[in-house]
Short mmCIF file of N, CA and C in Angstrom, two decimals:
data_model
loop_
_atom_site.label_atom_id
_atom_site.label_comp_id
_atom_site.label_asym_id
_atom_site.label_seq_id
_atom_site.Cartn_x
_atom_site.Cartn_y
_atom_site.Cartn_z
N UNK A 1 134.69 146.70 91.25
CA UNK A 1 135.33 146.20 92.59
C UNK A 1 134.01 145.49 93.05
N UNK A 2 134.19 144.49 94.08
CA UNK A 2 133.44 143.51 94.37
C UNK A 2 133.54 143.52 95.80
N UNK A 3 132.22 143.44 96.56
CA UNK A 3 132.11 143.22 97.96
C UNK A 3 131.54 142.05 98.26
N UNK A 4 132.15 141.13 99.14
CA UNK A 4 131.70 139.68 99.23
C UNK A 4 131.40 139.63 100.66
N UNK A 5 130.16 139.30 101.01
CA UNK A 5 129.90 139.06 102.34
C UNK A 5 130.04 137.66 102.76
N UNK A 6 130.67 137.20 103.87
CA UNK A 6 130.64 135.77 104.35
C UNK A 6 130.18 135.80 105.61
N UNK A 7 129.23 134.62 106.02
CA UNK A 7 128.92 134.00 107.35
C UNK A 7 129.89 133.35 107.86
N UNK A 8 130.48 133.60 108.84
CA UNK A 8 131.55 132.95 109.68
C UNK A 8 131.16 131.90 110.60
N UNK A 9 131.83 130.75 110.77
CA UNK A 9 131.14 129.89 111.61
C UNK A 9 132.54 129.70 112.69
N UNK A 10 132.35 129.93 113.97
CA UNK A 10 133.21 129.52 114.96
C UNK A 10 134.10 130.69 115.54
N UNK A 11 134.08 131.89 114.85
CA UNK A 11 134.95 133.18 114.91
C UNK A 11 134.26 133.86 116.24
N UNK A 12 134.82 133.65 117.49
CA UNK A 12 134.34 134.20 118.60
C UNK A 12 134.97 135.52 119.30
N UNK A 13 136.32 135.46 118.98
CA UNK A 13 136.95 136.62 119.72
C UNK A 13 137.92 137.36 118.78
N UNK A 14 138.36 138.40 119.14
CA UNK A 14 139.37 139.13 118.36
C UNK A 14 140.32 138.58 117.91
N UNK A 15 141.02 137.76 118.59
CA UNK A 15 142.32 136.88 117.87
C UNK A 15 141.86 136.09 116.82
N UNK A 16 140.76 135.32 116.93
CA UNK A 16 140.20 134.64 115.78
C UNK A 16 139.96 135.31 114.46
N UNK A 17 139.30 136.71 114.90
CA UNK A 17 138.85 137.43 113.91
C UNK A 17 140.33 138.11 113.21
N UNK A 18 141.28 138.40 113.96
CA UNK A 18 142.34 138.75 113.18
C UNK A 18 142.99 137.94 112.29
N UNK A 19 142.92 136.53 112.81
CA UNK A 19 143.70 135.56 112.18
C UNK A 19 142.76 135.23 110.68
N UNK A 20 141.49 135.30 110.81
CA UNK A 20 140.67 135.39 109.41
C UNK A 20 140.86 136.58 108.53
N UNK A 21 140.90 137.89 109.24
CA UNK A 21 141.16 139.18 108.49
C UNK A 21 142.34 138.89 108.04
N UNK A 22 143.55 138.50 108.67
CA UNK A 22 144.90 138.36 107.73
C UNK A 22 144.78 137.40 106.72
N UNK A 23 144.33 136.47 106.72
CA UNK A 23 144.02 135.44 105.76
C UNK A 23 143.51 136.20 104.45
N UNK A 24 142.46 136.65 104.69
CA UNK A 24 141.61 137.27 103.56
C UNK A 24 142.68 138.50 103.00
N UNK A 25 143.15 139.43 103.79
CA UNK A 25 144.20 140.44 103.41
C UNK A 25 145.08 139.99 102.54
N UNK A 26 145.73 138.91 102.81
CA UNK A 26 147.02 138.33 102.10
C UNK A 26 146.61 137.61 100.70
N UNK A 27 145.37 137.55 100.43
CA UNK A 27 144.96 137.06 99.29
C UNK A 27 145.51 138.09 98.09
N UNK A 28 145.92 137.59 97.18
CA UNK A 28 146.27 138.39 95.84
C UNK A 28 144.55 138.60 95.12
N UNK A 29 144.54 139.98 95.27
CA UNK A 29 143.32 140.66 94.54
C UNK A 29 142.11 141.14 95.46
N UNK A 30 142.39 140.86 96.79
CA UNK A 30 141.86 141.40 98.04
C UNK A 30 142.24 142.83 98.39
N UNK A 31 141.56 143.96 98.08
CA UNK A 31 141.89 145.21 98.76
C UNK A 31 141.87 145.67 99.94
N UNK A 32 140.74 144.98 100.53
CA UNK A 32 140.53 145.10 102.25
C UNK A 32 139.64 144.02 102.52
N UNK A 33 139.65 143.85 103.76
CA UNK A 33 139.01 142.77 104.56
C UNK A 33 138.55 143.38 105.88
N UNK A 34 137.20 143.04 106.41
CA UNK A 34 136.69 143.61 107.52
C UNK A 34 136.01 142.42 108.28
N UNK A 35 136.23 142.32 109.54
CA UNK A 35 135.65 140.97 110.16
C UNK A 35 134.68 141.71 111.42
N UNK A 36 133.50 141.30 111.24
CA UNK A 36 132.56 141.86 112.48
C UNK A 36 132.18 140.54 113.45
N UNK A 37 132.75 140.58 114.63
CA UNK A 37 132.55 139.32 115.58
C UNK A 37 130.91 139.43 115.75
N UNK A 38 130.57 140.40 116.06
CA UNK A 38 129.20 140.53 116.70
C UNK A 38 128.07 140.00 115.57
N UNK A 39 128.34 139.99 114.50
CA UNK A 39 127.27 139.21 113.64
C UNK A 39 127.85 138.10 112.86
N UNK A 40 129.11 137.77 113.32
CA UNK A 40 129.82 136.63 112.70
C UNK A 40 129.98 136.70 110.98
N UNK A 41 130.25 138.06 110.74
CA UNK A 41 130.34 138.04 109.30
C UNK A 41 131.74 138.77 108.75
N UNK A 42 132.29 138.48 107.47
CA UNK A 42 133.53 138.95 107.05
C UNK A 42 133.02 139.78 105.71
N UNK A 43 133.55 140.78 105.50
CA UNK A 43 133.19 141.60 104.29
C UNK A 43 134.64 141.66 103.61
N UNK A 44 134.75 141.19 102.44
CA UNK A 44 135.95 141.09 101.38
C UNK A 44 135.66 142.15 100.01
N UNK A 45 136.58 142.86 100.21
CA UNK A 45 136.51 143.85 98.85
C UNK A 45 137.55 143.42 97.87
N UNK A 46 137.42 143.03 96.75
CA UNK A 46 138.32 142.58 95.82
C UNK A 46 137.94 143.08 94.29
N UNK A 47 139.12 142.65 93.40
CA UNK A 47 138.65 142.80 92.17
C UNK A 47 137.53 142.11 91.74
N UNK A 48 137.07 142.39 90.68
CA UNK A 48 135.79 141.37 90.10
C UNK A 48 136.07 139.98 89.79
N UNK A 49 137.40 139.52 89.48
CA UNK A 49 137.75 138.42 88.77
C UNK A 49 138.07 137.24 90.23
N UNK A 50 138.17 137.87 91.14
CA UNK A 50 138.31 136.94 92.41
C UNK A 50 137.30 136.14 92.68
N UNK A 51 137.55 134.59 92.64
CA UNK A 51 136.46 133.84 92.74
C UNK A 51 136.02 133.54 94.36
N UNK A 52 134.74 133.48 94.59
CA UNK A 52 134.58 133.37 96.02
C UNK A 52 134.98 132.18 96.88
N UNK A 53 135.18 131.07 95.91
CA UNK A 53 135.70 129.77 96.54
C UNK A 53 137.12 130.08 97.14
N UNK A 54 137.65 131.12 96.56
CA UNK A 54 139.10 131.34 96.81
C UNK A 54 139.00 132.02 98.38
N UNK A 55 138.14 132.96 98.59
CA UNK A 55 137.81 133.43 100.02
C UNK A 55 137.40 132.64 101.12
N UNK A 56 136.57 131.51 100.76
CA UNK A 56 135.96 130.61 101.76
C UNK A 56 137.18 129.23 101.88
N UNK A 57 138.09 129.26 101.06
CA UNK A 57 139.15 128.32 100.96
C UNK A 57 140.29 128.98 101.97
N UNK A 58 140.24 130.13 101.91
CA UNK A 58 141.53 130.85 102.84
C UNK A 58 140.96 130.86 104.32
N UNK A 59 139.70 131.04 104.44
CA UNK A 59 139.09 131.03 105.72
C UNK A 59 139.22 129.71 106.44
N UNK A 60 138.90 128.59 105.53
CA UNK A 60 139.00 127.26 105.87
C UNK A 60 140.43 127.06 106.36
N UNK A 61 141.45 127.48 105.69
CA UNK A 61 142.86 127.09 106.08
C UNK A 61 143.16 127.78 107.55
N UNK A 62 142.35 128.55 108.09
CA UNK A 62 142.56 129.01 109.29
C UNK A 62 141.76 128.22 110.43
N UNK A 63 141.17 127.30 109.88
CA UNK A 63 140.38 126.25 110.88
C UNK A 63 138.87 126.70 111.05
N UNK A 64 138.50 127.68 110.18
CA UNK A 64 137.05 127.97 110.83
C UNK A 64 136.51 127.93 109.13
N UNK A 65 135.17 127.87 109.10
CA UNK A 65 134.24 127.90 107.94
C UNK A 65 133.48 129.00 107.70
N UNK A 66 133.25 129.21 106.51
CA UNK A 66 132.44 130.39 106.04
C UNK A 66 131.71 129.89 104.59
N UNK A 67 130.52 130.73 104.40
CA UNK A 67 129.72 130.67 103.32
C UNK A 67 129.49 131.93 102.90
N UNK A 68 129.44 132.02 101.63
CA UNK A 68 129.31 133.37 100.93
C UNK A 68 127.71 133.68 101.05
N UNK A 69 127.20 134.73 101.38
CA UNK A 69 125.89 135.14 101.65
C UNK A 69 125.39 136.33 100.54
N UNK A 70 126.45 136.95 100.20
CA UNK A 70 125.86 137.98 99.10
C UNK A 70 127.15 138.47 98.32
N UNK A 71 127.12 138.84 97.14
CA UNK A 71 128.29 139.46 96.37
C UNK A 71 127.62 140.73 95.69
N UNK A 72 128.22 141.81 95.85
CA UNK A 72 127.50 142.93 95.35
C UNK A 72 128.92 143.86 94.68
N UNK A 73 128.61 144.13 93.46
CA UNK A 73 129.31 144.95 92.78
C UNK A 73 129.20 146.24 92.99
N UNK A 74 130.65 146.97 93.50
CA UNK A 74 130.56 148.51 93.52
C UNK A 74 130.52 149.16 92.38
N UNK A 75 129.85 150.03 91.88
CA UNK A 75 130.29 150.89 90.57
C UNK A 75 131.46 151.87 90.64
N UNK A 76 131.84 152.34 92.03
CA UNK A 76 132.97 153.19 91.88
C UNK A 76 133.71 153.37 93.33
N UNK A 77 134.74 154.12 93.17
CA UNK A 77 135.39 153.97 94.56
C UNK A 77 134.83 154.52 95.66
N UNK A 78 133.78 155.62 95.42
CA UNK A 78 133.19 156.17 96.65
C UNK A 78 132.39 155.31 97.16
N UNK A 79 131.50 154.27 96.62
CA UNK A 79 130.89 153.20 97.14
C UNK A 79 131.75 152.38 98.15
N UNK A 80 133.05 152.15 97.53
CA UNK A 80 133.79 151.14 98.34
C UNK A 80 134.26 152.03 99.68
N UNK A 81 134.57 153.30 99.75
CA UNK A 81 134.93 154.18 100.80
C UNK A 81 133.79 154.20 101.65
N UNK A 82 132.71 154.50 101.34
CA UNK A 82 131.37 154.37 101.98
C UNK A 82 130.96 153.26 102.67
N UNK A 83 131.35 152.13 102.08
CA UNK A 83 131.30 150.86 102.83
C UNK A 83 132.13 150.32 103.75
N UNK A 84 133.09 151.05 103.94
CA UNK A 84 134.27 150.68 104.82
C UNK A 84 133.82 151.51 105.98
N UNK A 85 132.74 152.47 106.24
CA UNK A 85 132.64 153.11 107.31
C UNK A 85 131.78 152.47 108.09
#
């Protein structure tokens, strides 16, 4: 499993964050997505094969932009569950 951290641009409120989160969660291969408005970041949890440009393109289709700032490979399910807390 892979955790991708994206820096968002232009996402200011809950409605916008929900729009971005929905776009990420609707992607095939994304297990979960979390948007944190306070730091303008999105966290996408996916299978190892999902390309990062797929994430940024999905966000782009919502009218916002994003850049990948980190990709982290989680070795087991417990790491995934802990990262969601």
